[in-house]
């Protein structure tokens, strides 16, 4: 049922008057007449305040893994709110959902990661990991090891630490970032940076940039390397198979902590519990958020490997870190229900063996020969379609990002949510999506890409 307390025009006027949205050109949005108001969700679909139905190809913001409106998650929140809506884990107290969730996460993460710190957002989890990595080396008697290395196009959030770690120049230009002791190296973006190299050869070359940077900075000053197993917000950059084993070797050889940001890749997105499982990575620390509760309530976690946790526990004394809502019992109860649903519905094997490969196959069948499609890639239910001016030379469109926005607008107008990163269209639908819904998604995507090409005079 569409919301009827206000008309769409009234919602828009109120929104424009008082609400500053994330990552938004406020004046530009107001000039366009304001926002689309989303009022309801069910399964893989959303409805706006005018009653239009949208197929959500982005699972919200890469997070609604079990789909909208799942009663098990709502019941868990309701039950926990009545039982104990809030208590904290400071001052020698905690709550059963926080304990239970910590145990569940430790069971799901790779061997050797056995301790969890909770927070509320992916940004906070990243800040937690940065602080831990630096503190670890201080406790280990190497206080000069403080530099954290991320990657260009990496995204880890917007708090001062997470934004410094993210490799996005426009973010750094606002507010005096990055903070000291952050550094960035190239990502394993074969289509963008690989030139004529074979993808696997490129997958070994990109880590060489990390090793060179470590040598330039001095390994005795580098605390950690942080990476998303697949870079999401940077454009769904799927690494060649050769990439992560080489990164792992470099971190081991130079004694640098390896931190996996699993905020997007975690909880089934790649057809495995974590991106680290998909690529055989053995991280020292993992951060997670989004899919941990399917986005129903805010919750994040930083999971510590034994090397880090043992030193912190044995030699650290009091660790001055934590939020009012760390391990919030309602959020933890929802997360537990969410893990139960992912397990009982068999979503992860389904993504790995069925819907993931099917999405890639359908995208290729529908779009491989399209005049403005340069590359199609997907792993599990995270994928990308690169729009380019010239398929054979991979030449980009002149005003980078403009064609992506055109395509995104065509998607919205045709009932599909697909996001643009520069001129790359990215997809991450809810993990419950079925084969016939994938058919629908791909045909809507084709309509939007055709309309984009027509607008450019290319079809
Ligand atoms: N790490 C990764 C890998 C992320 O994708 C964060 C950390 C930060 O999480 P919080 O909860 O602090 O937002 C993210 C968030 C987009 C988009 O447009 C992506 C994110 C957030 C908002 C928009 O693709 N990712």
PDB file of N, CA, C and O in Angstrom, residues 340-388:
ATOM      1  N   UNK A 340      20.285 -17.568  10.614  1.00  0.00           N
ATOM      2  CA  UNK A 340      19.422 -18.754  10.550  1.00  0.00           C
ATOM      3  C   UNK A 340      18.730 -18.851   9.194  1.00  0.00           C
ATOM      4  O   UNK A 340      18.648 -19.928   8.605  1.00  0.00           O
ATOM      5  N   UNK A 341      18.210 -17.702   8.714  1.00  0.00           N
ATOM      6  CA  UNK A 341      17.498 -17.714   7.424  1.00  0.00           C
ATOM      7  C   UNK A 341      18.469 -18.059   6.284  1.00  0.00           C
ATOM      8  O   UNK A 341      18.160 -18.898   5.420  1.00  0.00           O
ATOM      9  N   UNK A 342      19.639 -17.437   6.289  1.00  0.00           N
ATOM     10  CA  UNK A 342      20.623 -17.713   5.225  1.00  0.00           C
ATOM     11  C   UNK A 342      20.933 -19.215   5.202  1.00  0.00           C
ATOM     12  O   UNK A 342      20.977 -19.850   4.143  1.00  0.00           O
ATOM     13  N   UNK A 343      21.103 -19.798   6.399  1.00  0.00           N
ATOM     14  CA  UNK A 343      21.434 -21.222   6.485  1.00  0.00           C
ATOM     15  C   UNK A 343      20.255 -22.096   6.083  1.00  0.00           C
ATOM     16  O   UNK A 343      20.387 -22.993   5.248  1.00  0.00           O
ATOM     17  N   UNK A 344      19.075 -21.835   6.679  1.00  0.00           N
ATOM     18  CA  UNK A 344      17.965 -22.773   6.468  1.00  0.00           C
ATOM     19  C   UNK A 344      17.430 -22.693   5.036  1.00  0.00           C
ATOM     20  O   UNK A 344      16.950 -23.683   4.493  1.00  0.00           O
ATOM     21  N   UNK A 345      17.552 -21.524   4.401  1.00  0.00           N
ATOM     22  CA  UNK A 345      17.088 -21.419   3.011  1.00  0.00           C
ATOM     23  C   UNK A 345      18.161 -21.897   2.022  1.00  0.00           C
ATOM     24  O   UNK A 345      17.925 -21.905   0.813  1.00  0.00           O
ATOM     25  N   UNK A 346      19.330 -22.247   2.545  1.00  0.00           N
ATOM     26  CA  UNK A 346      20.400 -22.728   1.656  1.00  0.00           C
ATOM     27  C   UNK A 346      20.836 -21.681   0.650  1.00  0.00           C
ATOM     28  O   UNK A 346      21.185 -21.994  -0.485  1.00  0.00           O
ATOM     29  N   UNK A 347      20.818 -20.400   1.072  1.00  0.00           N
ATOM     30  CA  UNK A 347      21.071 -19.334   0.093  1.00  0.00           C
ATOM     31  C   UNK A 347      22.497 -19.375  -0.455  1.00  0.00           C
ATOM     32  O   UNK A 347      22.716 -19.073  -1.630  1.00  0.00           O
ATOM     33  N   UNK A 348      23.463 -19.762   0.397  1.00  0.00           N
ATOM     34  CA  UNK A 348      24.852 -19.644  -0.065  1.00  0.00           C
ATOM     35  C   UNK A 348      25.186 -20.687  -1.140  1.00  0.00           C
ATOM     36  O   UNK A 348      25.674 -20.315  -2.214  1.00  0.00           O
ATOM     37  N   UNK A 349      24.875 -21.971  -0.921  1.00  0.00           N
ATOM     38  CA  UNK A 349      25.120 -22.918  -2.033  1.00  0.00           C
ATOM     39  C   UNK A 349      24.303 -22.585  -3.282  1.00  0.00           C
ATOM     40  O   UNK A 349      24.772 -22.786  -4.411  1.00  0.00           O
ATOM     41  N   UNK A 350      23.101 -22.034  -3.069  1.00  0.00           N
ATOM     42  CA  UNK A 350      22.276 -21.678  -4.237  1.00  0.00           C
ATOM     43  C   UNK A 350      22.949 -20.575  -5.063  1.00  0.00           C
ATOM     44  O   UNK A 350      22.987 -20.632  -6.296  1.00  0.00           O
ATOM     45  N   UNK A 351      23.492 -19.563  -4.373  1.00  0.00           N
ATOM     46  CA  UNK A 351      24.197 -18.489  -5.093  1.00  0.00           C
ATOM     47  C   UNK A 351      25.426 -19.066  -5.803  1.00  0.00           C
ATOM     48  O   UNK A 351      25.700 -18.742  -6.964  1.00  0.00           O
ATOM     49  N   UNK A 352      26.143 -19.953  -5.099  1.00  0.00           N
ATOM     50  CA  UNK A 352      27.410 -20.455  -5.658  1.00  0.00           C
ATOM     51  C   UNK A 352      27.178 -21.325  -6.897  1.00  0.00           C
ATOM     52  O   UNK A 352      27.863 -21.180  -7.897  1.00  0.00           O
ATOM     53  N   UNK A 353      26.194 -22.212  -6.810  1.00  0.00           N
ATOM     54  CA  UNK A 353      26.091 -23.220  -7.876  1.00  0.00           C
ATOM     55  C   UNK A 353      24.958 -22.933  -8.863  1.00  0.00           C
ATOM     56  O   UNK A 353      24.933 -23.505  -9.931  1.00  0.00           O
ATOM     57  N   UNK A 354      24.032 -22.077  -8.494  1.00  0.00           N
ATOM     58  CA  UNK A 354      22.863 -21.901  -9.353  1.00  0.00           C
ATOM     59  C   UNK A 354      22.668 -20.444  -9.793  1.00  0.00           C
ATOM     60  O   UNK A 354      22.964 -20.064 -10.928  1.00  0.00           O
ATOM     61  N   UNK A 355      22.180 -19.595  -8.878  1.00  0.00           N
ATOM     62  CA  UNK A 355      21.786 -18.254  -9.321  1.00  0.00           C
ATOM     63  C   UNK A 355      22.982 -17.380  -9.709  1.00  0.00           C
ATOM     64  O   UNK A 355      22.863 -16.550 -10.618  1.00  0.00           O
ATOM     65  N   UNK A 356      24.114 -17.553  -9.034  1.00  0.00           N
ATOM     66  CA  UNK A 356      25.304 -16.758  -9.388  1.00  0.00           C
ATOM     67  C   UNK A 356      25.731 -17.041 -10.822  1.00  0.00           C
ATOM     68  O   UNK A 356      25.761 -16.129 -11.665  1.00  0.00           O
ATOM     69  N   UNK A 357      26.062 -18.320 -11.140  1.00  0.00           N
ATOM     70  CA  UNK A 357      26.448 -18.618 -12.529  1.00  0.00           C
ATOM     71  C   UNK A 357      25.346 -18.261 -13.531  1.00  0.00           C
ATOM     72  O   UNK A 357      25.643 -17.817 -14.649  1.00  0.00           O
ATOM     73  N   UNK A 358      24.090 -18.410 -13.113  1.00  0.00           N
ATOM     74  CA  UNK A 358      22.982 -18.102 -14.043  1.00  0.00           C
ATOM     75  C   UNK A 358      22.949 -16.600 -14.363  1.00  0.00           C
ATOM     76  O   UNK A 358      22.729 -16.205 -15.511  1.00  0.00           O
ATOM     77  N   UNK A 359      23.177 -15.753 -13.342  1.00  0.00           N
ATOM     78  CA  UNK A 359      23.203 -14.305 -13.591  1.00  0.00           C
ATOM     79  C   UNK A 359      24.277 -13.955 -14.626  1.00  0.00           C
ATOM     80  O   UNK A 359      24.021 -13.212 -15.588  1.00  0.00           O
ATOM     81  N   UNK A 360      25.461 -14.506 -14.453  1.00  0.00           N
ATOM     82  CA  UNK A 360      26.562 -14.199 -15.378  1.00  0.00           C
ATOM     83  C   UNK A 360      26.212 -14.671 -16.794  1.00  0.00           C
ATOM     84  O   UNK A 360      26.390 -13.925 -17.775  1.00  0.00           O
ATOM     85  N   UNK A 361      25.685 -15.886 -16.875  1.00  0.00           N
ATOM     86  CA  UNK A 361      25.305 -16.434 -18.184  1.00  0.00           C
ATOM     87  C   UNK A 361      24.247 -15.553 -18.861  1.00  0.00           C
ATOM     88  O   UNK A 361      24.368 -15.210 -20.043  1.00  0.00           O
ATOM     89  N   UNK A 362      23.237 -15.133 -18.107  1.00  0.00           N
ATOM     90  CA  UNK A 362      22.164 -14.320 -18.705  1.00  0.00           C
ATOM     91  C   UNK A 362      22.686 -12.955 -19.132  1.00  0.00           C
ATOM     92  O   UNK A 362      22.298 -12.442 -20.200  1.00  0.00           O
ATOM     93  N   UNK A 363      23.531 -12.344 -18.288  1.00  0.00           N
ATOM     94  CA  UNK A 363      24.083 -11.033 -18.656  1.00  0.00           C
ATOM     95  C   UNK A 363      24.879 -11.160 -19.954  1.00  0.00           C
ATOM     96  O   UNK A 363      24.780 -10.314 -20.851  1.00  0.00           O
ATOM     97  N   UNK A 364      25.654 -12.243 -20.041  1.00  0.00           N
ATOM     98  CA  UNK A 364      26.481 -12.421 -21.254  1.00  0.00           C
ATOM     99  C   UNK A 364      25.599 -12.633 -22.473  1.00  0.00           C
ATOM    100  O   UNK A 364      25.830 -12.036 -23.526  1.00  0.00           O
ATOM    101  N   UNK A 365      24.581 -13.493 -22.329  1.00  0.00           N
ATOM    102  CA  UNK A 365      23.705 -13.769 -23.477  1.00  0.00           C
ATOM    103  C   UNK A 365      22.998 -12.503 -23.939  1.00  0.00           C
ATOM    104  O   UNK A 365      22.837 -12.258 -25.127  1.00  0.00           O
ATOM    105  N   UNK A 366      22.581 -11.685 -22.985  1.00  0.00           N
ATOM    106  CA  UNK A 366      21.784 -10.508 -23.343  1.00  0.00           C
ATOM    107  C   UNK A 366      22.636  -9.339 -23.806  1.00  0.00           C
ATOM    108  O   UNK A 366      22.147  -8.483 -24.559  1.00  0.00           O
ATOM    109  N   UNK A 367      23.880  -9.265 -23.348  1.00  0.00           N
ATOM    110  CA  UNK A 367      24.602  -8.001 -23.499  1.00  0.00           C
ATOM    111  C   UNK A 367      25.984  -8.084 -24.154  1.00  0.00           C
ATOM    112  O   UNK A 367      26.559  -7.046 -24.491  1.00  0.00           O
ATOM    113  N   UNK A 368      26.523  -9.297 -24.310  1.00  0.00           N
ATOM    114  CA  UNK A 368      27.920  -9.383 -24.771  1.00  0.00           C
ATOM    115  C   UNK A 368      28.124  -8.679 -26.115  1.00  0.00           C
ATOM    116  O   UNK A 368      29.158  -8.056 -26.341  1.00  0.00           O
ATOM    117  N   UNK A 369      27.115  -8.754 -26.994  1.00  0.00           N
ATOM    118  CA  UNK A 369      27.314  -8.166 -28.327  1.00  0.00           C
ATOM    119  C   UNK A 369      26.817  -6.716 -28.394  1.00  0.00           C
ATOM    120  O   UNK A 369      26.780  -6.115 -29.453  1.00  0.00           O
ATOM    121  N   UNK A 370      26.457  -6.153 -27.260  1.00  0.00           N
ATOM    122  CA  UNK A 370      25.887  -4.801 -27.276  1.00  0.00           C
ATOM    123  C   UNK A 370      26.958  -3.770 -27.646  1.00  0.00           C
ATOM    124  O   UNK A 370      28.083  -3.842 -27.146  1.00  0.00           O
ATOM    125  N   UNK A 371      26.592  -2.801 -28.514  1.00  0.00           N
ATOM    126  CA  UNK A 371      27.634  -1.871 -28.997  1.00  0.00           C
ATOM    127  C   UNK A 371      28.307  -1.034 -27.908  1.00  0.00           C
ATOM    128  O   UNK A 371      29.443  -0.596 -28.104  1.00  0.00           O
ATOM    129  N   UNK A 372      27.656  -0.770 -26.772  1.00  0.00           N
ATOM    130  CA  UNK A 372      28.341   0.059 -25.755  1.00  0.00           C
ATOM    131  C   UNK A 372      28.751  -0.758 -24.517  1.00  0.00           C
ATOM    132  O   UNK A 372      29.115  -0.184 -23.496  1.00  0.00           O
ATOM    133  N   UNK A 373      28.704  -2.085 -24.602  1.00  0.00           N
ATOM    134  CA  UNK A 373      29.120  -2.906 -23.449  1.00  0.00           C
ATOM    135  C   UNK A 373      30.545  -3.419 -23.676  1.00  0.00           C
ATOM    136  O   UNK A 373      30.822  -4.111 -24.653  1.00  0.00           O
ATOM    137  N   UNK A 374      31.454  -3.041 -22.774  1.00  0.00           N
ATOM    138  CA  UNK A 374      32.861  -3.419 -22.906  1.00  0.00           C
ATOM    139  C   UNK A 374      33.186  -4.719 -22.199  1.00  0.00           C
ATOM    140  O   UNK A 374      33.821  -5.603 -22.756  1.00  0.00           O
ATOM    141  N   UNK A 375      32.748  -4.839 -20.938  1.00  0.00           N
ATOM    142  CA  UNK A 375      33.031  -6.086 -20.205  1.00  0.00           C
ATOM    143  C   UNK A 375      31.854  -6.420 -19.302  1.00  0.00           C
ATOM    144  O   UNK A 375      31.199  -5.520 -18.755  1.00  0.00           O
ATOM    145  N   UNK A 376      31.605  -7.715 -19.148  1.00  0.00           N
ATOM    146  CA  UNK A 376      30.599  -8.206 -18.204  1.00  0.00           C
ATOM    147  C   UNK A 376      31.343  -9.111 -17.242  1.00  0.00           C
ATOM    148  O   UNK A 376      32.083 -10.000 -17.665  1.00  0.00           O
ATOM    149  N   UNK A 377      31.171  -8.863 -15.937  1.00  0.00           N
ATOM    150  CA  UNK A 377      31.829  -9.745 -14.963  1.00  0.00           C
ATOM    151  C   UNK A 377      30.898  -9.945 -13.785  1.00  0.00           C
ATOM    152  O   UNK A 377      30.091  -9.064 -13.456  1.00  0.00           O
ATOM    153  N   UNK A 378      30.990 -11.097 -13.154  1.00  0.00           N
ATOM    154  CA  UNK A 378      30.187 -11.359 -11.956  1.00  0.00           C
ATOM    155  C   UNK A 378      30.821 -12.514 -11.206  1.00  0.00           C
ATOM    156  O   UNK A 378      31.527 -13.354 -11.784  1.00  0.00           O
ATOM    157  N   UNK A 379      30.585 -12.524  -9.910  1.00  0.00           N
ATOM    158  CA  UNK A 379      31.059 -13.597  -9.036  1.00  0.00           C
ATOM    159  C   UNK A 379      29.960 -13.771  -8.003  1.00  0.00           C
ATOM    160  O   UNK A 379      29.657 -12.818  -7.265  1.00  0.00           O
ATOM    161  N   UNK A 380      29.331 -14.924  -7.965  1.00  0.00           N
ATOM    162  CA  UNK A 380      28.156 -15.034  -7.107  1.00  0.00           C
ATOM    163  C   UNK A 380      27.125 -14.022  -7.562  1.00  0.00           C
ATOM    164  O   UNK A 380      26.894 -13.847  -8.766  1.00  0.00           O
ATOM    165  N   UNK A 381      26.529 -13.296  -6.618  1.00  0.00           N
ATOM    166  CA  UNK A 381      25.523 -12.292  -7.010  1.00  0.00           C
ATOM    167  C   UNK A 381      26.072 -10.875  -6.853  1.00  0.00           C
ATOM    168  O   UNK A 381      25.425  -9.986  -6.294  1.00  0.00           O
ATOM    169  N   UNK A 382      27.292 -10.671  -7.326  1.00  0.00           N
ATOM    170  CA  UNK A 382      27.824  -9.313  -7.438  1.00  0.00           C
ATOM    171  C   UNK A 382      28.418  -9.212  -8.835  1.00  0.00           C
ATOM    172  O   UNK A 382      29.196 -10.084  -9.248  1.00  0.00           O
ATOM    173  N   UNK A 383      27.985  -8.199  -9.575  1.00  0.00           N
ATOM    174  CA  UNK A 383      28.422  -8.147 -10.957  1.00  0.00           C
ATOM    175  C   UNK A 383      28.490  -6.733 -11.496  1.00  0.00           C
ATOM    176  O   UNK A 383      28.069  -5.772 -10.840  1.00  0.00           O
ATOM    177  N   UNK A 384      29.046  -6.611 -12.707  1.00  0.00           N
ATOM    178  CA  UNK A 384      29.216  -5.296 -13.321  1.00  0.00           C
ATOM    179  C   UNK A 384      29.144  -5.405 -14.832  1.00  0.00           C
ATOM    180  O   UNK A 384      29.527  -6.421 -15.413  1.00  0.00           O
ATOM    181  N   UNK A 385      28.653  -4.338 -15.437  1.00  0.00           N
ATOM    182  CA  UNK A 385      28.615  -4.207 -16.893  1.00  0.00           C
ATOM    183  C   UNK A 385      29.282  -2.876 -17.215  1.00  0.00           C
ATOM    184  O   UNK A 385      28.786  -1.817 -16.825  1.00  0.00           O
ATOM    185  N   UNK A 386      30.424  -2.931 -17.884  1.00  0.00           N
ATOM    186  CA  UNK A 386      31.163  -1.697 -18.205  1.00  0.00           C
ATOM    187  C   UNK A 386      30.639  -1.110 -19.513  1.00  0.00           C
ATOM    188  O   UNK A 386      30.636  -1.789 -20.544  1.00  0.00           O
ATOM    189  N   UNK A 387      30.214   0.144 -19.459  1.00  0.00           N
ATOM    190  CA  UNK A 387      29.776   0.831 -20.676  1.00  0.00           C
ATOM    191  C   UNK A 387      30.961   1.625 -21.232  1.00  0.00           C
ATOM    192  O   UNK A 387      31.604   2.380 -20.496  1.00  0.00           O
ATOM    193  N   UNK A 388      31.243   1.400 -22.512  1.00  0.00           N
ATOM    194  CA  UNK A 388      32.402   2.062 -23.129  1.00  0.00           C
ATOM    195  C   UNK A 388      32.026   2.623 -24.505  1.00  0.00           C
ATOM    196  O   UNK A 388      31.080   2.160 -25.144  1.00  0.00           O
TER     197      UNK A 388
END
